[in-house]
XYZ file of C-alpha atoms in Angstrom:
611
model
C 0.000 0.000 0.000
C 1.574 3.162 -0.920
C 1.351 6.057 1.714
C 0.328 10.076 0.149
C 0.721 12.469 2.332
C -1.916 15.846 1.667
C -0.649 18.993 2.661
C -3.583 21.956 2.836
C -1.114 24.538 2.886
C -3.943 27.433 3.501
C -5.274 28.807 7.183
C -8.733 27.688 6.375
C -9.627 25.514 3.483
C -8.724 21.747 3.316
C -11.992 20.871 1.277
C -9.933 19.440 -1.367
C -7.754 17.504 0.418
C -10.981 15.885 1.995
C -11.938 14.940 -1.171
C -8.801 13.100 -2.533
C -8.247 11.350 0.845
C -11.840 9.753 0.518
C -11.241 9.382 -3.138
C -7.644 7.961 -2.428
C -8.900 5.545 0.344
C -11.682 4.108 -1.182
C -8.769 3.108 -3.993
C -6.591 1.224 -1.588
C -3.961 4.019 -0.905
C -2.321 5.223 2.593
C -3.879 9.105 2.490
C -2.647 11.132 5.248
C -4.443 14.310 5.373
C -2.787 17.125 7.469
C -4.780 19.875 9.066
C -5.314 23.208 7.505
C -2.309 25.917 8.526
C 0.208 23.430 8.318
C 3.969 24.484 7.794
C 6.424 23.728 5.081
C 8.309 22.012 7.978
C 5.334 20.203 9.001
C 4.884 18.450 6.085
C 9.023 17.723 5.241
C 9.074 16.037 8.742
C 6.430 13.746 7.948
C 7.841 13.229 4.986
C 10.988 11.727 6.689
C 9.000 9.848 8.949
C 6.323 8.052 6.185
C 8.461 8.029 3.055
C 5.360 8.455 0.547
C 5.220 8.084 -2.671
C 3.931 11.767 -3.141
C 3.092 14.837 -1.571
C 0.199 16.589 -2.756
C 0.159 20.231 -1.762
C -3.484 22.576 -2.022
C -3.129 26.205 -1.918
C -4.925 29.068 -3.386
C -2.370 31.839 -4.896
C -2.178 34.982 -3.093
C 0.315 36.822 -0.657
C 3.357 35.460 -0.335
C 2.197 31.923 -1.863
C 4.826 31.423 -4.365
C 7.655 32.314 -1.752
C 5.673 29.193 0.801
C 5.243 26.955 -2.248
C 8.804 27.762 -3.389
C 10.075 26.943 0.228
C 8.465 23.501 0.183
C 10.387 22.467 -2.377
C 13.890 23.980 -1.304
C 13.125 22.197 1.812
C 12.805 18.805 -0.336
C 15.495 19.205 -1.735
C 17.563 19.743 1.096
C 16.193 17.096 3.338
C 17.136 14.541 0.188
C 13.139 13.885 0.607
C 12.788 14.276 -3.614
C 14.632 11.250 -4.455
C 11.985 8.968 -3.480
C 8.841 11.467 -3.309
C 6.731 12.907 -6.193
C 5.904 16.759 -5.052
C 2.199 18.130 -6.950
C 0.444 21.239 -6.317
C -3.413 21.977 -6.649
C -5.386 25.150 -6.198
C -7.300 27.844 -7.791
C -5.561 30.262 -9.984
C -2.739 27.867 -10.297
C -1.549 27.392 -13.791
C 1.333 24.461 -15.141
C 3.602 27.107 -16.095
C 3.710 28.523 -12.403
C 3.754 24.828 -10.825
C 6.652 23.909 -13.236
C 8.467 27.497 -12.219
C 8.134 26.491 -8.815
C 9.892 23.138 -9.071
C 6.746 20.860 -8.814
C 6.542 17.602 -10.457
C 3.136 17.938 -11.192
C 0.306 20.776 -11.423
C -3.183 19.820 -11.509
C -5.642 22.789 -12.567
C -9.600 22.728 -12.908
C -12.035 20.023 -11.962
C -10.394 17.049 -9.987
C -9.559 14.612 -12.091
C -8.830 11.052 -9.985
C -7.658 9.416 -12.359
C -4.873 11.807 -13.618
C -3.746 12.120 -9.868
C -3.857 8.137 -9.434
C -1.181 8.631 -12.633
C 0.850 11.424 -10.685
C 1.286 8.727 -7.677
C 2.377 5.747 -9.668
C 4.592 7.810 -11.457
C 2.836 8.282 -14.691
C 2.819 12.040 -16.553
C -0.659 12.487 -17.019
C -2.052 16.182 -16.799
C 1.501 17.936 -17.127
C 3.527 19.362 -19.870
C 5.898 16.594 -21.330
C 2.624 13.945 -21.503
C 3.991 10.307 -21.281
C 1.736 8.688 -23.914
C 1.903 5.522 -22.553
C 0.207 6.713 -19.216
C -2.875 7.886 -21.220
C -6.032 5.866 -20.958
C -7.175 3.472 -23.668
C -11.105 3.878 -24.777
C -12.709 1.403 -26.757
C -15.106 2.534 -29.828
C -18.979 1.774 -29.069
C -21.110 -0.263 -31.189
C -24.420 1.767 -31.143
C -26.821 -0.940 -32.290
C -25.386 -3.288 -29.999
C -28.417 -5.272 -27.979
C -31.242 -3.916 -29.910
C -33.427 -7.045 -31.736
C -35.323 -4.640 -33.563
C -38.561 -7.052 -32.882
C -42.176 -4.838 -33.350
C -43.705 -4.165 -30.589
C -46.714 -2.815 -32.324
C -47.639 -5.727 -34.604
C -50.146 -3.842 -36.652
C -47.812 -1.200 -37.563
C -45.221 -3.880 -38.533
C -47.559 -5.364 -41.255
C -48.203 -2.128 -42.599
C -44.617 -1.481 -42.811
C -44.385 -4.791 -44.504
C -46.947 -3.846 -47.241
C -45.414 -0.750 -47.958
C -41.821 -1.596 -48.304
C -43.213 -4.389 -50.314
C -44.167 -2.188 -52.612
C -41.019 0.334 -52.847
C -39.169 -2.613 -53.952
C -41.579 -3.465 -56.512
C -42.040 -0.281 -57.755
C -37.921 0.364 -57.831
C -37.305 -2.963 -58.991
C -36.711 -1.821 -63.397
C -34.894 1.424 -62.026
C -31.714 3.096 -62.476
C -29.831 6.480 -61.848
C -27.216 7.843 -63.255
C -26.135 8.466 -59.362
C -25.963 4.891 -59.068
C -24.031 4.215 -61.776
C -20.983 6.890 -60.645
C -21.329 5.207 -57.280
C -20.518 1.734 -59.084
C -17.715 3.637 -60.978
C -16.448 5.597 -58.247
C -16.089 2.142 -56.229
C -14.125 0.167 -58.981
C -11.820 3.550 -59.329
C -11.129 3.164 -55.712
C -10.698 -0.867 -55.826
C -8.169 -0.328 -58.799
C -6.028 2.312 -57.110
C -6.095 0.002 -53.937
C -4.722 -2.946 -55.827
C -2.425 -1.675 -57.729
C -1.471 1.193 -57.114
C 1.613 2.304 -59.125
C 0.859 -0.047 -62.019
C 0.581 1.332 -65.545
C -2.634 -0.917 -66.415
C -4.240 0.069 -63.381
C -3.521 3.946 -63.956
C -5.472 3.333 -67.833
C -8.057 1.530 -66.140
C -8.872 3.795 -64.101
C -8.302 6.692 -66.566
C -11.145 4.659 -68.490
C -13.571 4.625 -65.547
C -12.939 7.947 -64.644
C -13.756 8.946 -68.617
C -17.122 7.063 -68.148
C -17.964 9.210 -64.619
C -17.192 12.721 -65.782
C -19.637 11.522 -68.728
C -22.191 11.130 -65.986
C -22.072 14.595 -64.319
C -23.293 17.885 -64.606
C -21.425 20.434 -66.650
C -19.646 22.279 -63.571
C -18.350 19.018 -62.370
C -17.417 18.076 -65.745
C -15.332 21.739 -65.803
C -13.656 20.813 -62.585
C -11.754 17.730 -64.361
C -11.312 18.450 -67.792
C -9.864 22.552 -67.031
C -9.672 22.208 -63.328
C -11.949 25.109 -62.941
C -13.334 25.040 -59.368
C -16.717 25.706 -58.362
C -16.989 29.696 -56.369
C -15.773 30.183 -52.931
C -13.626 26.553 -53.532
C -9.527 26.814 -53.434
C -6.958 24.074 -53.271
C -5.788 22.929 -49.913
C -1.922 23.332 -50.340
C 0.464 20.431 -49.468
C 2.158 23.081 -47.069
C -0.875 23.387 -45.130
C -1.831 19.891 -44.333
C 2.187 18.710 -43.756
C 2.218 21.826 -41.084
C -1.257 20.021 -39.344
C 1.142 17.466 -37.333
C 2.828 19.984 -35.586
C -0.256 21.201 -34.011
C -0.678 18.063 -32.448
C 2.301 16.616 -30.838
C 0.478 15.503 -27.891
C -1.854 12.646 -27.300
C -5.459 13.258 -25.855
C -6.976 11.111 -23.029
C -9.777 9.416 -23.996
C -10.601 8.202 -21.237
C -12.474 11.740 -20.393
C -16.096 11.797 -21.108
C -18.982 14.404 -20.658
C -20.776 11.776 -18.741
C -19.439 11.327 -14.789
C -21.163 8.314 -13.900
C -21.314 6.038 -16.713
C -24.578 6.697 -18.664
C -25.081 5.199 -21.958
C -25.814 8.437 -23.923
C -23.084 8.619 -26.549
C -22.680 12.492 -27.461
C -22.013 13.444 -31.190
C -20.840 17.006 -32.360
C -21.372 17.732 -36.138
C -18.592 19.686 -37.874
C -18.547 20.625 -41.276
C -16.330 23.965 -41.020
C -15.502 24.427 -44.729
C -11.444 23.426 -44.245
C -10.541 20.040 -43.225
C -7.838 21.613 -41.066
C -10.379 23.271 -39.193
C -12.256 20.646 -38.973
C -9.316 18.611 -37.438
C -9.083 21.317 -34.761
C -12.716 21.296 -33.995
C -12.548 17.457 -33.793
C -9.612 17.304 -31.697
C -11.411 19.711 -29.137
C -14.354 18.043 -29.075
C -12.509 14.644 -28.544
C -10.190 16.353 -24.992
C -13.901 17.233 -23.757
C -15.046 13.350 -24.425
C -16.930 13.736 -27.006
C -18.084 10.190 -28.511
C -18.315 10.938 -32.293
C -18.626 12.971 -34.732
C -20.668 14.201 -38.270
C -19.168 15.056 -41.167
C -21.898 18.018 -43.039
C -21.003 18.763 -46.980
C -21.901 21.860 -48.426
C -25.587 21.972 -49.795
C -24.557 22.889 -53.213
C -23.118 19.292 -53.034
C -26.161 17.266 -53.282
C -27.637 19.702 -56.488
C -25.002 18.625 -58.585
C -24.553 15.225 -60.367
C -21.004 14.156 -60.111
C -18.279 15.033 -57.138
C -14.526 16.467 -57.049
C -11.535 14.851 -56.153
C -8.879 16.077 -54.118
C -7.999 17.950 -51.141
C -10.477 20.838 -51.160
C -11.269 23.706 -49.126
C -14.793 25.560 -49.059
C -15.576 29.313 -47.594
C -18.406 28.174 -46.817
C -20.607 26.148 -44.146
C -19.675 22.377 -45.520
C -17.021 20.368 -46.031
C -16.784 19.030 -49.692
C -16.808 15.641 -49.888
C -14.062 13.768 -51.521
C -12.111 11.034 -50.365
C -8.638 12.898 -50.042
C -10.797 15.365 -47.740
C -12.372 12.643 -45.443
C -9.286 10.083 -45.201
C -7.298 13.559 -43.853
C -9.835 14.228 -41.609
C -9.725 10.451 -40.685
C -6.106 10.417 -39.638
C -6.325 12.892 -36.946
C -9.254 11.219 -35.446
C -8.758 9.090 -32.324
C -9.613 5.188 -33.341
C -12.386 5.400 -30.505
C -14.057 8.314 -32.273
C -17.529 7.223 -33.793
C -17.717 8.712 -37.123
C -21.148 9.631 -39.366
C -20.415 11.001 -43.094
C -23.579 12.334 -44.009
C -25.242 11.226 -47.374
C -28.940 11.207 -46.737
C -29.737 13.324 -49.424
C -29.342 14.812 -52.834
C -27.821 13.123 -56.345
C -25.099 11.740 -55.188
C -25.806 9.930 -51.722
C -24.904 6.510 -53.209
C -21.195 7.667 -53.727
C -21.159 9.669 -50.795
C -21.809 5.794 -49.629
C -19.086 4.180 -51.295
C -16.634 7.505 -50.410
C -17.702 7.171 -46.615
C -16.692 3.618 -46.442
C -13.341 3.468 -48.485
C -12.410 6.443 -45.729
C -13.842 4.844 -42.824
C -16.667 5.431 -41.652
C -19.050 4.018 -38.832
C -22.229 5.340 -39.947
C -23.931 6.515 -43.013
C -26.802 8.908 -43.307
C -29.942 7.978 -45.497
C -33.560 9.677 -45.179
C -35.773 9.466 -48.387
C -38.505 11.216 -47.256
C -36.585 14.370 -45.703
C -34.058 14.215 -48.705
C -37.005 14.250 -51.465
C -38.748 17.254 -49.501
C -36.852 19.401 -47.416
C -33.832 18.223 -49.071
C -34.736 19.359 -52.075
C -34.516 16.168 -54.273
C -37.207 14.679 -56.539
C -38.868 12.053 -54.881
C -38.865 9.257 -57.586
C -35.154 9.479 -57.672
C -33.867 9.303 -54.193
C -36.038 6.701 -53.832
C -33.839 4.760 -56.656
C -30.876 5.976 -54.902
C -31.320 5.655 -51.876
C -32.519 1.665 -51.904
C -29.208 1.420 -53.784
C -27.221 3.156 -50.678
C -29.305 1.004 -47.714
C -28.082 -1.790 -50.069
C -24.522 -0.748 -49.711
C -24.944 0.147 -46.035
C -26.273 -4.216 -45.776
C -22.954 -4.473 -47.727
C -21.008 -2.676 -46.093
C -22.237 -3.965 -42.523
C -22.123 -0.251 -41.905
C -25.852 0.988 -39.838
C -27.465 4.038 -40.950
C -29.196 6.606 -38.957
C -32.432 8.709 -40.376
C -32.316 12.031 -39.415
C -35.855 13.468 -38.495
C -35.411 16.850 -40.113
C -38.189 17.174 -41.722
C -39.659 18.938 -38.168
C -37.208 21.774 -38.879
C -39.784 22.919 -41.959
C -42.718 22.411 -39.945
C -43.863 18.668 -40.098
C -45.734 17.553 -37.360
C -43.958 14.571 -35.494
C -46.349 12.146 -36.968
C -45.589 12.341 -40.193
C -42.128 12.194 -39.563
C -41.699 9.394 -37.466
C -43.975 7.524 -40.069
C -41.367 8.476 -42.210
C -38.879 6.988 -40.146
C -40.335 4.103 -39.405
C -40.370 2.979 -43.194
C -36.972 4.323 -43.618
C -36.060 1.767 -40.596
C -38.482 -1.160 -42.308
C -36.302 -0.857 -45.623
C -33.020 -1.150 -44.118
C -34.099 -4.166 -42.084
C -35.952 -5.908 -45.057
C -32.209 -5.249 -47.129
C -29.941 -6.298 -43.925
C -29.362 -3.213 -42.677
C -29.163 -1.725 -39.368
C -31.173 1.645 -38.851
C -31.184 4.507 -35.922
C -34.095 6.638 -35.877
C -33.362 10.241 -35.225
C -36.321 12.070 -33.704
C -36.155 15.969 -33.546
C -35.789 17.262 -30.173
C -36.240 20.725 -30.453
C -38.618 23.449 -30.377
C -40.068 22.725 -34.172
C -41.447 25.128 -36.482
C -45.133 22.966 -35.457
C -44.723 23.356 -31.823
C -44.178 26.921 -31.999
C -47.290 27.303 -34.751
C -49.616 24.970 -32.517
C -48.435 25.955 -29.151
C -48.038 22.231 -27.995
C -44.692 23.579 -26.030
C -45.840 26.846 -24.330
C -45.509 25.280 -21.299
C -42.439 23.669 -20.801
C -40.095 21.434 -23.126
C -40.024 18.535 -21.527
C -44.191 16.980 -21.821
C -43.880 16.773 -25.858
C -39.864 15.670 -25.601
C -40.288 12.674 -23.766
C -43.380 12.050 -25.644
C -41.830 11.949 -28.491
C -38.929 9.945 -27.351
C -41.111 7.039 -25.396
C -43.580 6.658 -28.540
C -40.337 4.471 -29.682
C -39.928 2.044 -27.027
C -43.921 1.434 -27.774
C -43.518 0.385 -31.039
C -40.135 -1.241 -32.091
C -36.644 -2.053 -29.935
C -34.318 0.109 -31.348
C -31.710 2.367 -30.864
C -32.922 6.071 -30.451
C -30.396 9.023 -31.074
C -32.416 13.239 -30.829
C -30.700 15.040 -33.642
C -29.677 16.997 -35.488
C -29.000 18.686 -33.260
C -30.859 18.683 -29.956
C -31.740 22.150 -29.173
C -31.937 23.815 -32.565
C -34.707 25.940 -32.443
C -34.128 27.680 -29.334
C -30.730 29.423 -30.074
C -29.929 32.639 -30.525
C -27.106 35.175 -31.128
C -26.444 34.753 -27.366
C -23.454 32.078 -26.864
C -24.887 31.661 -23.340
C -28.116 31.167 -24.066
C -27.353 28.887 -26.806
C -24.950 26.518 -24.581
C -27.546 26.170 -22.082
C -29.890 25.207 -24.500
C -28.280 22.159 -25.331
C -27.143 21.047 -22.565
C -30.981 21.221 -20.898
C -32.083 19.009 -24.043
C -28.883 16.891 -23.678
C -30.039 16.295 -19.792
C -33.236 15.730 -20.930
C -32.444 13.317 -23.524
C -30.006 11.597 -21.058
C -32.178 11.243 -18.524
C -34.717 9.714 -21.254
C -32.284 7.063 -21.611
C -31.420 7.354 -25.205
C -28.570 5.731 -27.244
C -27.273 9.062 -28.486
C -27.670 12.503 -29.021
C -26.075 14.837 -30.987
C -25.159 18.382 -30.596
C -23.980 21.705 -31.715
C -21.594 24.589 -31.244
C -23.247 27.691 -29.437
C -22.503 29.659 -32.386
C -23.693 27.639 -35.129
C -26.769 29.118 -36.248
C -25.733 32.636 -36.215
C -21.638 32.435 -36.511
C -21.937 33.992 -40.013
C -18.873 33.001 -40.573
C -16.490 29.853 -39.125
C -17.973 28.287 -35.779
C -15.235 29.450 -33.342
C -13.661 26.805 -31.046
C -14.652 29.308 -27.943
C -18.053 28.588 -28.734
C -17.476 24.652 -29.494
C -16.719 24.857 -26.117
C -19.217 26.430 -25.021
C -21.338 23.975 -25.236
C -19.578 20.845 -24.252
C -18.839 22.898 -21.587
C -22.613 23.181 -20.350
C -23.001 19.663 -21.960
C -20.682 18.182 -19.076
C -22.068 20.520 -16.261
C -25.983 19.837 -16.651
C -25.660 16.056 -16.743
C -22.996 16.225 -13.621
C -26.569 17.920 -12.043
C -28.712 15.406 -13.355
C -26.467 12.406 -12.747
C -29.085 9.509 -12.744
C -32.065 10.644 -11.784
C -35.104 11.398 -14.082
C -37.548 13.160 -15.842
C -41.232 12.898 -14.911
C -43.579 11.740 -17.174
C -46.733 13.243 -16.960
C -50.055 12.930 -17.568
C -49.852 15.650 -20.316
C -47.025 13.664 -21.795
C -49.059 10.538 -21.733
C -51.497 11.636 -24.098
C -49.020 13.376 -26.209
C -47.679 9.856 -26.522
C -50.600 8.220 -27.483
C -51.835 10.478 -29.568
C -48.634 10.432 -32.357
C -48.615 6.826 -31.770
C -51.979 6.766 -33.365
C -51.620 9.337 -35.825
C -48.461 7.385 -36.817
C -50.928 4.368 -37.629
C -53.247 6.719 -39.513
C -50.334 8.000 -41.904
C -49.032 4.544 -42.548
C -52.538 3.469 -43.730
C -53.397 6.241 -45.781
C -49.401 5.578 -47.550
C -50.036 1.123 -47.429
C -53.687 2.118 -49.334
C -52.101 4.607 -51.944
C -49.609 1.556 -53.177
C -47.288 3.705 -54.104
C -44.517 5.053 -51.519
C -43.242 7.912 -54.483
C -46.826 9.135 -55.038
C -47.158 9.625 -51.177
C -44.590 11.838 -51.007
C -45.820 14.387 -54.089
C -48.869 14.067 -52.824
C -48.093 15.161 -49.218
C -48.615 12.403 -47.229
C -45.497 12.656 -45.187
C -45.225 16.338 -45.146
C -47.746 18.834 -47.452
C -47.524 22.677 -48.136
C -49.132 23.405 -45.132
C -46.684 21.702 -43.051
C -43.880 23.700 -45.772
C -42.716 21.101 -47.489
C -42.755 20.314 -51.063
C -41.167 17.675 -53.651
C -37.789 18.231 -54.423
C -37.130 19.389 -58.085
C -33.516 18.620 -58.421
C -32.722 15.503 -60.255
C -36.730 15.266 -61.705
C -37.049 13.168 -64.493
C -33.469 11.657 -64.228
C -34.761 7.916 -63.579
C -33.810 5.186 -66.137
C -36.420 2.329 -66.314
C -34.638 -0.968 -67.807
């Protein structure tokens, strides 16, 4: 048993050392805690007498501290007690650079962090500048379909699911897209380069696919590889600028830490999509030292109106990363292996290759939503349906799950609708092999605000809309994207605790995941700063440290919220099971009309080729 001695070098306060001794204790360690007031002396003479393996030292800065701290140490020094006996230092206002100045071995700064002071005492680096990698905690990457059977709990709403997707696949069954064919292209271009990389046939072969993609795309993309003209507000991303990237990074994170204290299951996502893959890197890398558990990648819009993507590294001015596979296997490389990673592709003409691009780079998850994607989106209906049964096909292939982003509440679709639309989003994937994640809103929607259903309080139509899940089908539920959006404003304060009440909320609801977003990212006009990243993960960690694991009430109000969109859910899938024809259903409203502000998508109309 090793002995640590804890010195409250202060008159009055010894809260602190309180804390580590229980903390210390309860791990099996020897914690002697002095009383407050204690002398430098003091605590060198016990020193002599116990031999510990470290002295840990709390003080406050103020009058004369440095000269007291500094004296410790001298005394050390002289007393030979430093050969055998780590010296740390704790205490507000304290930074590394004035520990290190000092002579300490060791400053810890901030919340109390057990395990990097368990690290300190066994002689491990952990927490100060000159990090020992090896001492850094290994995390392993969650599987976030793991122990869901996705059996029907609602049996009737199962055979109407059955019916329906029945007849998607019938009705898609003599259909083609040109975006399917660049996704089959784009995935022999990246199999040839793979196998062979430097070989002369392989470079004409894939000169020869290439030829037959650029055939397939839209005039601007068609610019972009026969001139090299790039589309506005796009410039190269130099090779000066990504080698320079390492440098910024010469230290290893701990992923051990996690916006969750106490070991809830919520898994916490943070989209990024800052235009530059070196920003995004950065914003990544931050999110990851606050625990974050994975991350989105968002393209620019522009990038699902045109037929055909770009190749290489590519920066944007704009909110969006562009998707290519240079772009996402550098973003890749500075992620931590335990990072969760979503490329989104739910949408617009080329989600199968964003598919096949997400996978050759890595990806965990891909992104696929017909029904948002062919209204809000802004796609025609009739062809993401053709695409995107080709892309839950590759996602069955792949062995990669999906997730279905609810969205369409952001344009004022009541939940009913939506979740219908989810629901046969989910059926699809599990009729092809694949695994799906609904993604219910949960934010204050363009609906609620119209119909007053949350002038109350946030919290009745939330958990509403989260339980109306667990009543109909086992499955993993994740509140995007994000949680919160809605209710921001200019105000970075306002916006961070915004979030973190949903993320509380959602936690407490006991979902699988939730995702979330900087403070500033509705009204940055301009890159999302890493201040306001912060921000939120920030309030993110803090609200569910006051929640821990207790819950939300359900009440009677929610209740009948519940069972009411459970019903209406029922109703919609009828009316869509009776109209025999999934693609009609959408022009014709059924899973979102003009009243709720949604309308078919235009881009890519009449593109289908029937074989």
């Amino acid at each position: 048993m090793k002995t640590v001695i804890l010195a409250p070098l202060d008159p009055v306060h010894d809260n602190a050392v309180k804390l580590i001794k229980r903390k210390l204790t309860d791990l099996g360690y020897d914690a002697i805690a002095m009383r407050p007031g204690t002398t430098v002396e003091e605590v060198i003479q016990l020193a002599q007498e116990k031999h510990p393996a470290a002295v840990l030292v709390s003080r406050t800065l103020g009058y004369k501290v440095a000269e007291t701290l500094s004296r410790l140490i001298d005394l050390a020094d002289a007393a030979g007690v430093r050969e055998q006996t780590r010296f740390g230092v704790g205490g507000m206002a304290l930074t590394k650079e004035t520990g290190a100045e000092l002579g300490f071995d060791a400053t810890f700064i901030g919340e109390l962090d057990i395990k990097k002071v368990v690290n300190f005492i066994e002689g491990k680096q952990a927490n100060i500048i000159g990090v020992d990698d090896s001492s850094l905690g290994k995390k392993e990457k969650p599987d976030i379909v793991a122990g869901f059977s996705y059996e029907f709990r609602d049996k009737q709403i199962e055979r109407l699911l059955d019916q329906i997707t029945d007849q998607i696949l019938v009705w898609a069954g003599n259909k083609n897209s040109n975006g399917v064919e660049r996704a089959k292209l784009r995935a022999e271009m990246i199999a040839e380069k793979v196998s062979s990389p430097d070989s002369i046939d392989n470079g004409s072969i894939r000169e020869k696919l290439q030829k037959k993609y650029i055939q397939l795309c839209d005039p601007e993309i068609q610019a972009f590889y026969h001139d090299q003209q790039l589309p506005a507000g796009v410039r190269w991303l130099s090779k000066e600028e990504r080698e320079n990237l390492p440098d910024l990074y010469h230290q290893k994170i701990d992923v051990t830490n996690t916006l969750r204290h106490n070991g809830q299951k919520t898994l916490f996502f943070a989209q990024y999509g800052t235009g530059c893959p070196i920003m995004d890197v950065v914003h990544i890398r931050i999110a990851e030292a606050w625990g974050i558990d994975g991350v989105l990648h968002f393209d620019p819009s522009w990038g699902a109106q045109k037929e055909g993507l770009l190749e290489g590294y590519l920066s944007h001015e704009h909110d969006g990363t562009i998707l290519t596979l240079e772009n996402l296997k550098f973003i890749k490389h500075y992620m931590e292996s335990s990072t969760i990673w979503n490329v989104r592709g739910h949408r617009g003409l080329n989600t199968p290759e964003t598919q096949v691009l997400a996978h050759a780079a890595g990806a965990d998850i891909l992104k696929i939503n017909i029904p948002y994607g062919s209204t809000g989106g802004g796609t025609d209906p009739a062809r993401l349906t053709v695409d995107g049964l080709y892309s839950l096909r590759l996602a069955a292939e792949y062995g990669l799950p999906f997730d279905i982003p609810g969205n369409d509440e952001l344009s004022g679709v009541p939940p009913h609708k939506t979740f219908a639309g989810l629901l046969i989003m989910m059926a699809l994937g599990l009729k092809l092999g694949a695994k799906p994640i609904p993604k219910p809103l949960m934010c204050l929607s363009p609906y609620m605000t119209i119909y007053g259903r949350m002038d109350d309080n946030f919290v009745d139509m939330n958990l509403a809309k989260l339980s109306v899940w667990q009543d109909i089908i086992d499955t993993p539920v994740w509140p995007g994207e994000p949680i919160g959006f809605m209710t921001h404003t200019p105000e970075r304060v306002q916006s961070s605790m915004s979030t973190a009440l949903h993320a509380a909320l959602a936690c407490s609801a006991g979902v699988t995941a939730a995702t979330i977003a900087s403070s500033d990212e509705a009204y940055s006009k301009g890159p999302i700063s890493s201040q306001a990243r912060v921000d939120t993960l920030r309030a993110v960690k803090d609200a569910l440290r006051f929640v821990g694991n207790t819950s939300f009430q359900s009440t009677p109000q929610s209740q009948i919220i519940r069972e009411e969109i459970h019903q209406q859910i029922i109703d919609v899938l009828k009316i869509i099971s009776g109209r025999g024809d999934f693609v009609a259903s959408i022009y014709e409203g059924h899973l979102g009309n003009e009243e709720d502000g949604l309308f078919p998508g235009r881009t890519g109309k009449d593109t289908i080729i029937a074989y």
